[in-house]
Short mmCIF file of C-alpha atoms (C1' of nucleotides) in Angstrom, two decimals:
data_model
loop_
_atom_site.label_atom_id
_atom_site.label_comp_id
_atom_site.label_asym_id
_atom_site.label_seq_id
_atom_site.Cartn_x
_atom_site.Cartn_y
_atom_site.Cartn_z
CA UNK A 82 126.43 -85.34 103.38
CA UNK A 83 130.21 -85.17 105.06
CA UNK A 84 131.25 -82.65 107.44
CA UNK A 85 133.14 -80.68 104.84
CA UNK A 86 130.62 -80.68 102.26
CA UNK A 87 128.50 -78.83 104.97
CA UNK A 88 130.49 -76.45 105.69
CA UNK A 89 131.25 -75.93 102.35
CA UNK A 90 127.52 -75.22 101.95
CA UNK A 91 127.86 -73.09 105.21
CA UNK A 92 129.70 -70.49 103.88
CA UNK A 93 129.91 -70.56 100.48
CA UNK A 94 125.75 -69.65 101.58
CA UNK A 95 126.84 -66.74 104.14
CA UNK A 96 129.04 -65.31 101.16
CA UNK A 97 126.65 -64.95 98.08
CA UNK A 98 123.88 -63.53 100.52
CA UNK A 99 126.34 -61.06 102.00
CA UNK A 100 125.85 -62.81 105.01
CA UNK A 101 129.34 -62.81 105.39
CA UNK A 102 130.94 -59.78 103.81
CA UNK A 103 134.16 -58.84 101.76
CA UNK A 104 136.62 -57.97 103.99
CA UNK A 105 136.03 -60.74 106.58
CA UNK A 106 138.87 -62.93 107.49
CA UNK A 107 137.70 -66.46 108.31
CA UNK A 108 139.31 -67.77 111.27
CA UNK A 109 139.64 -71.82 111.27
CA UNK A 110 138.79 -72.05 115.17
CA UNK A 111 136.40 -69.64 115.01
CA UNK A 112 134.28 -70.75 112.23
CA UNK A 113 134.54 -74.62 112.82
CA UNK A 114 133.41 -73.77 115.87
CA UNK A 115 130.35 -71.92 114.76
CA UNK A 116 130.00 -74.47 112.63
CA UNK A 117 130.28 -77.32 114.75
CA UNK A 118 133.28 -79.81 112.91
CA UNK A 119 136.84 -79.78 113.44
CA UNK A 120 139.47 -77.57 111.31
CA UNK A 121 139.74 -80.75 109.16
CA UNK A 122 136.67 -80.33 107.52
CA UNK A 123 136.38 -76.44 107.18
CA UNK A 124 140.53 -76.10 105.61
CA UNK A 125 139.23 -78.46 102.63
CA UNK A 126 136.01 -76.66 102.52
CA UNK A 127 138.13 -73.20 102.52
CA UNK A 128 140.19 -74.95 100.41
CA UNK A 129 137.44 -74.70 97.23
CA UNK A 130 135.87 -71.81 98.44
CA UNK A 131 139.49 -70.33 97.49
CA UNK A 132 139.49 -72.23 94.44
CA UNK A 133 136.07 -71.20 92.99
CA UNK A 134 137.09 -67.55 93.80
CA UNK A 135 134.78 -66.73 96.52
CA UNK A 136 137.98 -65.92 99.56
CA UNK A 137 141.61 -65.28 99.05
CA UNK A 138 144.20 -67.40 100.93
CA UNK A 139 147.04 -64.12 100.11
CA UNK A 140 149.12 -62.98 103.73
CA UNK A 141 146.89 -63.89 106.90
CA UNK A 142 144.07 -66.84 106.82
CA UNK A 143 141.58 -66.95 104.46
CA UNK A 144 139.27 -63.63 103.17
CA UNK A 145 136.22 -62.96 101.96
CA UNK A 146 137.00 -62.23 98.25
CA UNK A 147 136.03 -58.19 97.40
CA UNK A 148 132.93 -57.33 94.47
CA UNK A 149 133.42 -53.74 93.41
CA UNK A 150 131.65 -51.88 90.07
CA UNK A 151 134.83 -52.08 88.37
CA UNK A 152 134.11 -56.48 88.97
CA UNK A 153 130.81 -56.84 88.25
CA UNK A 154 131.94 -55.34 84.48
CA UNK A 155 134.98 -57.50 84.03
CA UNK A 156 132.34 -60.52 84.89
CA UNK A 157 129.78 -59.64 82.49
CA UNK A 158 132.65 -58.67 80.38
CA UNK A 159 133.02 -63.27 80.85
CA UNK A 160 130.14 -63.87 80.41
CA UNK A 161 129.55 -62.23 77.67
CA UNK A 162 132.33 -63.66 75.69
CA UNK A 163 131.66 -67.21 77.21
CA UNK A 164 127.24 -67.42 76.96
CA UNK A 165 127.71 -65.68 74.11
CA UNK A 166 130.09 -68.90 72.68
CA UNK A 167 127.58 -71.28 74.49
CA UNK A 168 124.45 -70.03 72.53
CA UNK A 169 125.88 -70.46 69.52
CA UNK A 170 127.04 -73.09 69.82
CA UNK A 171 123.76 -74.66 71.66
CA UNK A 172 121.70 -73.14 68.23
CA UNK A 173 125.07 -75.31 65.99
CA UNK A 174 124.14 -78.55 67.72
CA UNK A 175 120.78 -78.77 69.97
CA UNK A 176 117.62 -80.46 70.09
CA UNK A 177 115.61 -77.38 68.25
CA UNK A 178 112.02 -79.38 70.16
CA UNK A 179 114.04 -78.79 73.06
CA UNK A 180 113.97 -75.34 73.46
CA UNK A 181 111.23 -74.85 71.38
CA UNK A 182 108.81 -75.45 74.52
CA UNK A 183 111.03 -73.63 76.79
CA UNK A 184 111.12 -70.90 74.76
CA UNK A 185 106.73 -71.39 75.10
CA UNK A 186 106.86 -71.88 79.10
CA UNK A 187 109.30 -68.10 79.28
CA UNK A 188 106.12 -66.82 77.12
CA UNK A 189 104.08 -68.06 80.01
CA UNK A 190 106.50 -66.81 82.46
CA UNK A 191 104.99 -63.20 82.90
CA UNK A 192 101.66 -65.37 84.24
CA UNK A 193 104.52 -66.44 87.19
CA UNK A 194 106.28 -62.72 88.41
CA UNK A 195 102.85 -61.51 88.96
CA UNK A 196 102.21 -63.89 92.15
CA UNK A 197 103.93 -64.96 94.66
CA UNK A 198 106.82 -66.06 95.98
CA UNK A 199 106.18 -70.61 95.13
CA UNK A 200 105.66 -68.20 91.81
CA UNK A 201 107.78 -66.40 91.95
CA UNK A 202 110.00 -69.59 92.23
CA UNK A 203 108.42 -71.50 89.10
CA UNK A 204 110.19 -69.14 87.58
CA UNK A 205 113.54 -68.65 88.52
CA UNK A 206 113.71 -73.21 88.65
CA UNK A 207 112.66 -72.21 84.21
CA UNK A 208 115.19 -70.10 84.18
CA UNK A 209 117.51 -72.42 85.32
CA UNK A 210 116.43 -74.82 83.49
CA UNK A 211 116.81 -73.01 79.91
CA UNK A 212 120.55 -72.43 80.99
CA UNK A 213 121.03 -76.27 81.90
CA UNK A 214 119.36 -77.15 78.44
CA UNK A 215 122.06 -74.88 76.85
CA UNK A 216 125.19 -76.71 78.87
CA UNK A 217 123.56 -80.02 77.44
CA UNK A 218 123.87 -78.75 73.84
CA UNK A 219 126.51 -77.74 73.65
CA UNK A 220 128.36 -80.89 74.62
CA UNK A 221 131.45 -78.83 76.02
CA UNK A 222 132.05 -79.45 79.52
CA UNK A 223 135.29 -77.34 79.12
CA UNK A 224 133.07 -74.36 78.41
CA UNK A 225 130.31 -75.80 81.06
CA UNK A 226 132.62 -76.08 83.10
CA UNK A 227 134.08 -72.28 83.24
CA UNK A 228 130.61 -70.85 83.07
CA UNK A 229 129.82 -72.62 86.35
CA UNK A 230 132.74 -70.81 87.73
CA UNK A 231 131.59 -67.85 87.30
CA UNK A 232 128.14 -68.29 87.92
CA UNK A 233 128.86 -68.53 91.74
CA UNK A 234 130.15 -65.11 91.29
CA UNK A 235 127.16 -63.45 89.52
CA UNK A 236 124.83 -64.93 92.03
CA UNK A 237 127.26 -63.18 94.34
CA UNK A 238 126.11 -59.68 92.50
CA UNK A 239 122.59 -60.56 91.72
CA UNK A 240 121.85 -60.03 94.95
CA UNK A 241 122.91 -56.94 95.14
CA UNK A 242 120.54 -56.35 92.18
CA UNK A 243 116.56 -54.99 94.07
CA UNK A 244 114.80 -57.64 90.86
CA UNK A 245 111.60 -56.62 90.79
CA UNK A 246 108.88 -57.94 88.46
CA UNK A 247 109.16 -55.56 85.02
CA UNK A 248 112.82 -56.39 84.87
CA UNK A 249 111.62 -59.64 85.69
CA UNK A 250 109.33 -59.67 82.63
CA UNK A 251 111.01 -57.92 80.58
CA UNK A 252 114.36 -60.78 81.43
CA UNK A 253 111.93 -63.32 80.53
CA UNK A 254 110.80 -61.89 76.49
CA UNK A 255 114.54 -61.82 76.30
CA UNK A 256 115.43 -65.76 77.80
CA UNK A 257 112.51 -65.95 75.65
CA UNK A 258 114.53 -64.44 72.20
CA UNK A 259 116.99 -67.15 72.52
CA UNK A 260 115.59 -69.95 73.08
CA UNK A 261 113.38 -68.69 69.66
CA UNK A 262 117.29 -68.39 68.25
CA UNK A 263 118.04 -71.62 69.27
CA UNK A 264 115.25 -73.37 68.02
CA UNK A 265 115.83 -71.84 64.91
CA UNK A 266 119.94 -73.32 65.04
CA UNK A 267 120.83 -69.92 64.32
CA UNK A 268 123.95 -69.06 65.49
CA UNK A 269 124.45 -65.57 65.07
CA UNK A 270 120.93 -64.85 66.06
CA UNK A 271 121.47 -66.52 69.52
CA UNK A 272 124.36 -64.74 70.32
CA UNK A 273 122.84 -61.27 69.62
CA UNK A 274 119.76 -62.56 71.80
CA UNK A 275 122.71 -63.12 74.41
CA UNK A 276 123.83 -60.25 73.82
CA UNK A 277 121.61 -58.16 73.66
CA UNK A 278 119.80 -59.63 77.12
CA UNK A 279 123.17 -59.53 79.22
CA UNK A 280 124.14 -55.54 78.35
CA UNK A 281 120.35 -54.94 79.58
CA UNK A 282 120.74 -57.07 82.50
CA UNK A 283 124.32 -55.54 83.96
CA UNK A 284 122.68 -51.77 82.97
CA UNK A 285 120.06 -53.35 85.86
CA UNK A 286 122.31 -54.32 88.54
CA UNK A 287 124.22 -51.49 88.29
CA UNK A 288 121.73 -48.88 88.33
CA UNK A 289 119.63 -50.51 91.06
CA UNK A 290 123.32 -51.05 93.11
CA UNK A 291 122.66 -50.68 96.58
CA UNK A 292 126.68 -49.34 97.62
CA UNK A 293 126.86 -51.98 100.85
CA UNK B 1040 157.87 -73.94 101.02
CA UNK B 1041 155.14 -76.03 102.44
CA UNK B 1042 154.68 -79.24 102.18
CA UNK B 1043 151.23 -79.43 100.94
CA UNK B 1044 152.25 -77.33 97.78
CA UNK B 1045 155.80 -79.39 97.61
CA UNK B 1046 152.90 -82.37 96.60
CA UNK B 1047 150.94 -79.71 94.50
CA UNK B 1048 153.99 -79.01 92.69
CA UNK B 1049 155.40 -82.70 92.48
CA UNK B 1050 151.99 -84.44 91.12
CA UNK B 1051 151.09 -81.42 89.17
CA UNK B 1052 154.20 -82.16 87.26
CA UNK B 1053 153.65 -85.89 87.38
CA UNK B 1054 150.41 -85.53 85.45
CA UNK B 1055 151.45 -82.95 82.67
CA UNK B 1056 154.35 -84.60 81.99
CA UNK B 1057 151.84 -88.44 81.61
CA UNK B 1058 154.42 -89.44 84.46
CA UNK B 1059 151.35 -90.66 86.38
CA UNK B 1060 149.08 -91.56 83.22
CA UNK B 1061 144.97 -90.54 82.86
CA UNK B 1062 142.72 -93.77 84.77
CA UNK B 1063 145.40 -94.27 87.88
CA UNK B 1064 143.73 -94.50 91.15
CA UNK B 1065 145.66 -91.84 94.23
CA UNK B 1066 145.59 -93.37 97.02
CA UNK B 1067 146.84 -91.48 99.20
CA UNK B 1068 148.59 -93.45 101.78
CA UNK B 1069 150.58 -94.27 98.44
CA UNK B 1070 151.13 -90.09 97.48
CA UNK B 1071 151.77 -89.12 101.05
CA UNK B 1072 154.54 -91.80 101.65
CA UNK B 1073 156.38 -91.82 98.39
CA UNK B 1074 156.15 -88.06 99.12
CA UNK B 1075 157.96 -88.13 102.36
CA UNK B 1076 154.71 -86.55 103.56
CA UNK B 1077 151.36 -87.32 105.99
CA UNK B 1078 148.13 -87.21 104.41
CA UNK B 1079 147.19 -83.97 105.63
CA UNK B 1080 148.78 -82.13 103.05
CA UNK B 1081 148.12 -84.37 100.19
CA UNK B 1082 144.74 -84.05 100.54
CA UNK B 1083 145.35 -80.96 100.41
CA UNK B 1084 147.30 -80.72 97.77
CA UNK B 1085 144.52 -82.93 95.65
CA UNK B 1086 141.51 -81.05 96.59
CA UNK B 1087 143.59 -78.21 94.28
CA UNK B 1088 144.28 -80.21 91.06
CA UNK B 1089 141.19 -81.69 91.00
CA UNK B 1090 139.81 -77.39 91.43
CA UNK B 1091 142.25 -77.49 88.88
CA UNK B 1092 140.32 -80.95 87.04
CA UNK B 1093 143.45 -82.34 86.71
CA UNK B 1094 142.66 -85.00 89.22
CA UNK B 1095 138.63 -86.10 89.53
CA UNK B 1096 137.53 -86.95 93.13
CA UNK B 1097 134.53 -89.72 92.10
CA UNK B 1098 134.17 -93.14 94.08
CA UNK B 1099 137.00 -94.17 95.61
CA UNK B 1100 140.03 -91.87 95.68
CA UNK B 1101 140.57 -89.37 93.57
CA UNK B 1102 141.36 -90.66 90.17
CA UNK B 1103 144.24 -88.49 86.65
CA UNK B 1104 141.61 -87.14 84.14
CA UNK B 1105 141.42 -88.24 81.06
CA UNK B 1106 141.98 -86.55 77.88
CA UNK B 1107 141.41 -88.17 74.33
CA UNK B 1108 141.33 -86.25 70.98
CA UNK B 1109 137.67 -85.42 71.43
CA UNK B 1110 138.79 -83.19 74.92
CA UNK B 1111 141.08 -81.64 72.69
CA UNK B 1112 138.30 -80.26 70.38
CA UNK B 1113 136.79 -79.55 73.62
CA UNK B 1114 139.93 -77.78 74.95
CA UNK B 1115 140.52 -75.02 72.41
CA UNK B 1116 137.48 -74.70 71.34
CA UNK B 1117 137.45 -73.21 75.25
CA UNK B 1118 140.73 -71.38 73.98
CA UNK B 1119 140.13 -70.03 70.70
CA UNK B 1120 136.85 -68.14 72.72
CA UNK B 1121 138.79 -67.23 75.47
CA UNK B 1122 142.09 -65.84 73.83
CA UNK B 1123 140.42 -64.14 71.42
CA UNK B 1124 138.65 -62.10 73.54
CA UNK B 1125 141.79 -61.23 75.52
CA UNK B 1126 143.53 -60.95 72.01
CA UNK B 1127 140.69 -58.24 71.35
CA UNK B 1128 140.78 -56.75 74.99
CA UNK B 1129 144.86 -56.05 74.74
CA UNK B 1130 144.21 -54.63 71.10
CA UNK B 1131 141.67 -51.29 72.82
CA UNK B 1132 143.16 -51.61 76.15
CA UNK B 1133 147.25 -52.51 75.24
CA UNK B 1134 150.40 -50.04 75.47
CA UNK B 1135 151.40 -50.01 72.20
CA UNK B 1136 155.06 -49.89 72.63
CA UNK B 1137 154.92 -53.23 74.67
CA UNK B 1138 153.74 -55.43 71.72
CA UNK B 1139 155.35 -53.40 68.88
CA UNK B 1140 158.91 -54.76 71.28
CA UNK B 1141 157.41 -58.14 71.33
CA UNK B 1142 156.87 -58.62 68.02
CA UNK B 1143 159.94 -57.61 67.19
CA UNK B 1144 161.29 -59.80 68.90
CA UNK B 1145 159.19 -62.70 67.71
CA UNK B 1146 161.05 -62.10 64.29
CA UNK B 1147 163.58 -62.92 65.43
CA UNK B 1148 162.83 -65.61 67.14
CA UNK B 1149 163.44 -68.18 63.78
CA UNK B 1150 167.23 -68.09 65.00
CA UNK B 1151 166.53 -68.96 68.34
CA UNK B 1152 164.73 -72.21 67.38
CA UNK B 1153 166.86 -73.29 65.49
CA UNK B 1154 170.04 -73.83 67.90
CA UNK B 1155 169.90 -75.64 71.26
CA UNK B 1156 168.50 -75.93 74.63
CA UNK B 1157 168.87 -72.97 75.46
CA UNK B 1158 167.93 -70.96 73.39
CA UNK B 1159 164.83 -72.77 72.82
CA UNK B 1160 164.03 -72.31 76.56
CA UNK B 1161 164.32 -68.16 75.84
CA UNK B 1162 162.03 -68.88 72.84
CA UNK B 1163 159.39 -70.81 75.51
CA UNK B 1164 160.07 -67.19 77.82
CA UNK B 1165 159.83 -65.13 74.97
CA UNK B 1166 156.14 -66.82 74.25
CA UNK B 1167 155.18 -66.42 77.60
CA UNK B 1168 155.98 -62.99 78.23
CA UNK B 1169 153.60 -62.62 74.85
CA UNK B 1170 151.34 -64.16 77.16
CA UNK B 1171 151.63 -62.29 80.33
CA UNK B 1172 151.51 -59.72 78.92
CA UNK B 1173 148.59 -59.69 76.26
CA UNK B 1174 147.39 -61.25 80.29
CA UNK B 1175 148.35 -57.65 82.16
CA UNK B 1176 146.60 -55.52 79.32
CA UNK B 1177 142.76 -56.78 79.71
CA UNK B 1178 142.67 -56.30 83.28
CA UNK B 1179 140.00 -58.46 83.50
CA UNK B 1180 141.08 -60.77 86.97
CA UNK B 1181 137.94 -62.98 85.64
CA UNK B 1182 139.13 -63.82 81.95
CA UNK B 1183 143.02 -63.91 82.93
CA UNK B 1184 141.84 -67.46 85.92
CA UNK B 1185 139.59 -68.30 83.09
CA UNK B 1186 142.36 -69.01 81.04
CA UNK B 1187 145.47 -70.17 83.66
CA UNK B 1188 142.62 -72.57 84.46
CA UNK B 1189 142.51 -73.81 80.77
CA UNK B 1190 146.86 -73.70 80.58
CA UNK B 1191 147.20 -75.72 82.94
CA UNK B 1192 145.82 -78.69 80.69
CA UNK B 1193 147.03 -76.92 77.27
CA UNK B 1194 150.79 -77.62 78.60
CA UNK B 1195 149.10 -81.36 79.10
CA UNK B 1196 148.14 -82.00 75.76
CA UNK B 1197 151.30 -79.67 73.99
CA UNK B 1198 153.41 -83.05 75.66
CA UNK B 1199 151.51 -85.42 73.45
CA UNK B 1200 152.51 -83.47 69.99
CA UNK B 1201 156.43 -83.12 68.70
CA UNK B 1202 157.61 -79.85 68.70
CA UNK B 1203 159.67 -79.53 65.08
CA UNK B 1204 161.97 -76.74 64.71
CA UNK B 1205 159.01 -76.81 61.42
CA UNK B 1206 156.46 -75.57 63.64
CA UNK B 1207 157.93 -73.52 66.02
CA UNK B 1208 159.52 -71.26 63.21
CA UNK B 1209 155.82 -70.72 61.94
CA UNK B 1210 154.18 -70.66 65.26
CA UNK B 1211 156.53 -67.39 66.36
CA UNK B 1212 155.68 -65.52 62.70
CA UNK B 1213 151.79 -66.71 64.14
CA UNK B 1214 152.46 -64.70 67.38
CA UNK B 1215 153.90 -61.82 65.81
CA UNK B 1216 151.20 -61.66 63.78
CA UNK B 1217 148.85 -61.45 66.79
CA UNK B 1218 151.23 -58.88 68.21
CA UNK B 1219 151.12 -57.21 65.38
CA UNK B 1220 147.68 -56.52 65.58
CA UNK B 1221 147.18 -55.92 69.30
CA UNK B 1222 150.12 -53.67 68.87
CA UNK B 1223 147.82 -52.14 66.12
CA UNK B 1224 145.31 -51.48 68.35
CA UNK B 1225 142.64 -53.22 66.07
CA UNK B 1226 140.82 -55.64 67.92
CA UNK B 1227 139.55 -57.85 65.16
CA UNK B 1228 142.39 -59.03 63.07
CA UNK B 1229 144.13 -59.93 66.94
CA UNK B 1230 141.19 -60.91 66.93
CA UNK B 1231 141.50 -63.18 63.52
CA UNK B 1232 145.22 -63.76 63.66
CA UNK B 1233 144.79 -65.59 67.30
CA UNK B 1234 142.14 -67.45 66.00
CA UNK B 1235 144.66 -67.81 63.21
CA UNK B 1236 146.90 -69.43 65.19
CA UNK B 1237 145.03 -71.10 67.43
CA UNK B 1238 143.07 -73.25 64.39
CA UNK B 1239 147.35 -74.37 63.08
CA UNK B 1240 148.08 -75.43 66.23
CA UNK B 1241 145.22 -77.42 66.57
CA UNK B 1242 146.15 -79.31 63.39
CA UNK B 1243 149.25 -79.74 64.42
CA UNK B 1244 148.72 -81.82 67.89
CA UNK B 1245 146.14 -83.89 65.63
CA UNK B 1246 148.78 -84.60 63.02
CA UNK B 1247 151.20 -85.41 64.83
CA UNK B 1248 149.53 -86.98 67.70
CA UNK B 1249 150.97 -90.14 69.14
CA UNK B 1250 148.32 -92.26 71.10
CA UNK B 1251 149.34 -93.16 74.31
"C1'" DC C 275 126.21 -122.55 88.38
"C1'" DA C 276 125.07 -117.89 89.85
"C1'" DC C 277 123.26 -115.14 92.44
"C1'" DA C 278 123.09 -111.78 96.83
"C1'" DA C 279 124.44 -111.30 101.66
"C1'" DG C 280 127.95 -110.68 105.33
"C1'" DC C 281 131.57 -110.07 107.16
"C1'" DG C 282 136.30 -108.30 106.41
"C1'" DT C 283 139.04 -106.06 104.77
"C1'" DT C 284 141.62 -101.27 102.91
"C1'" DA C 285 140.61 -96.99 102.20
"C1'" DT C 286 138.82 -92.55 102.67
"C1'" DG C 287 137.21 -88.48 106.27
"C1'" DT C 288 137.49 -86.69 111.33
"C1'" DA C 289 139.27 -85.18 115.10
"C1'" DT C 290 143.29 -83.58 117.83
"C1'" DA C 291 147.40 -83.29 119.70
"C1'" DC C 292 152.02 -80.88 118.46
"C1'" DA C 293 154.78 -77.96 115.63
"C1'" DA C 294 156.34 -74.42 113.66
"C1'" DA C 295 155.40 -69.24 111.53
"C1'" DA C 296 153.52 -65.18 112.11
"C1'" DA C 297 151.35 -60.78 114.02
"C1'" DG C 298 150.56 -57.92 118.24
"C1'" DT C 299 152.98 -56.46 122.19
"C1'" DG C 300 155.42 -54.73 126.01
"C1'" DG C 301 159.43 -52.54 126.61
"C1'" DA C 302 164.31 -50.87 126.49
"C1'" DT C 303 167.48 -47.80 123.73
"C1'" DT C 304 168.81 -44.13 121.13
"C1'" DA D 111 158.44 -39.82 121.57
"C1'" DA D 112 159.51 -42.81 118.07
"C1'" DT D 113 162.00 -46.35 117.56
"C1'" DC D 114 163.48 -51.54 116.85
"C1'" DC D 115 163.83 -56.02 118.99
"C1'" DA D 116 162.26 -60.06 121.43
"C1'" DC D 117 158.73 -61.88 123.55
"C1'" DT D 118 153.91 -62.93 124.31
"C1'" DT D 119 149.84 -65.54 122.03
"C1'" DT D 120 147.53 -66.07 118.58
"C1'" DT D 121 146.83 -68.89 113.97
"C1'" DT D 122 147.83 -72.17 110.61
"C1'" DG D 123 150.60 -75.61 108.94
"C1'" DT D 124 151.29 -81.17 110.12
"C1'" DA D 125 150.91 -85.39 111.69
"C1'" DT D 126 148.96 -88.93 113.65
"C1'" DA D 127 145.51 -91.87 115.73
"C1'" DC D 128 140.40 -92.77 115.27
"C1'" DA D 129 135.50 -93.19 112.95
"C1'" DT D 130 133.17 -94.44 109.14
"C1'" DA D 131 132.21 -95.84 104.52
"C1'" DA D 132 132.64 -98.61 101.38
"C1'" DC D 133 134.35 -102.06 98.47
"C1'" DG D 134 135.74 -106.80 97.39
"C1'" DC D 135 135.86 -111.18 99.01
"C1'" DT D 136 134.19 -115.67 101.08
"C1'" DT D 137 129.97 -117.94 101.75
"C1'" DG D 138 125.59 -119.81 101.88
"C1'" DT D 139 121.53 -120.92 99.35
"C1'" DG D 140 118.00 -121.05 95.03
#
DNA sequence: CACAAGCGTTATGTATACAAAAAGTGGATT
DNA sequence: AATCCACTTTTTGTATACATAACGCTTGTG
């Protein structure tokens, strides 16, 4: 693994997990010493982070980007647009059997949610598989790329909300509905199910938001 | 101006203007010598280009990304989604007078198109002002950013099509319709006008596409 | 003759030294 | 006392030397 990759992954994780708070200045020497690498690969890592929008290069040095409540609204506005379209396209172009299988798995998800840590991990992995299946089905590299760059910020926001069992169970049902609509080949239904899910998800985040 | 900025601008221009064709390998020493800088700022420029999707870092060295006809379809699929939403949001949130003024200017655009080079430049600047006004009106940094990253690829595709006077005149009318819908505060109409414009634009590109 | 393995060449990845610019600090002047 | 200017210090930007890995070529063997 390259040093720049390592630095990128470490910094990205620190930002997403809120160990590096918004407004923190990432001085090059300081960070390169902390991560045990030289400034050159660190700078490349900072470039990538800035390109993703996790940091900004304005003024002196790079600074960890702020995410406020207003940003969350903007984030979900774009997310609804992109993922709604993605779900619709998946319904048009996807393989029904793939999503039918995912739907059945998602219906059994509540069993995983009740369980301990490892089972919970399985649940997140399952949701990830649904996202991946949608990405694969739409066969539009640009749309996939746009969603991917969004997800980075979303993971960051998610950390602000408490994912209780009740919300996860409801989310699983919503995901199952999306999978079902895609399997049925119904674009408008798939888009509607996605819109519904995202609105509920946003409401949950805002309701359980803990100010930093 | 920093050397890395200079290198970025130069390479970006070379790619967009098709002086560096898809598949071209951008060797670090070769390019740094050509641009008269050292490898360090060049690498940063290549990083930025790769983040934008103009180049890919796969295998050995960075390679100029290919844009095929299939890519154009994908590109416009995403563009329709994003710009449609943007137009709708602008209709909801924008200042009517701003877009009313733009609409009136666009109606006079055919006079510019008939003229010589400088007048044509004024036309492109006018369309740019409409885009900028929409960006400002939607007040959604994430959506603006997503559209901005798309526009880079679009400029590249545009260069494949011959922008004759007839098409530009029609495009001006389509833009005027978008501005009118936004000024009227009608989101659905604004989205529809955008969809229409983009479809016609795509048809024109594909019809006049000159294989490289 | 084909294929694989080892070596050499050439590319990228990393570290460090140097240059330049910007920000903070101290002192002097009004 | 406040402000402005110059200086110091710190931080980023650039160049270059070195390390490492990948690609291709040659050579030997099946």
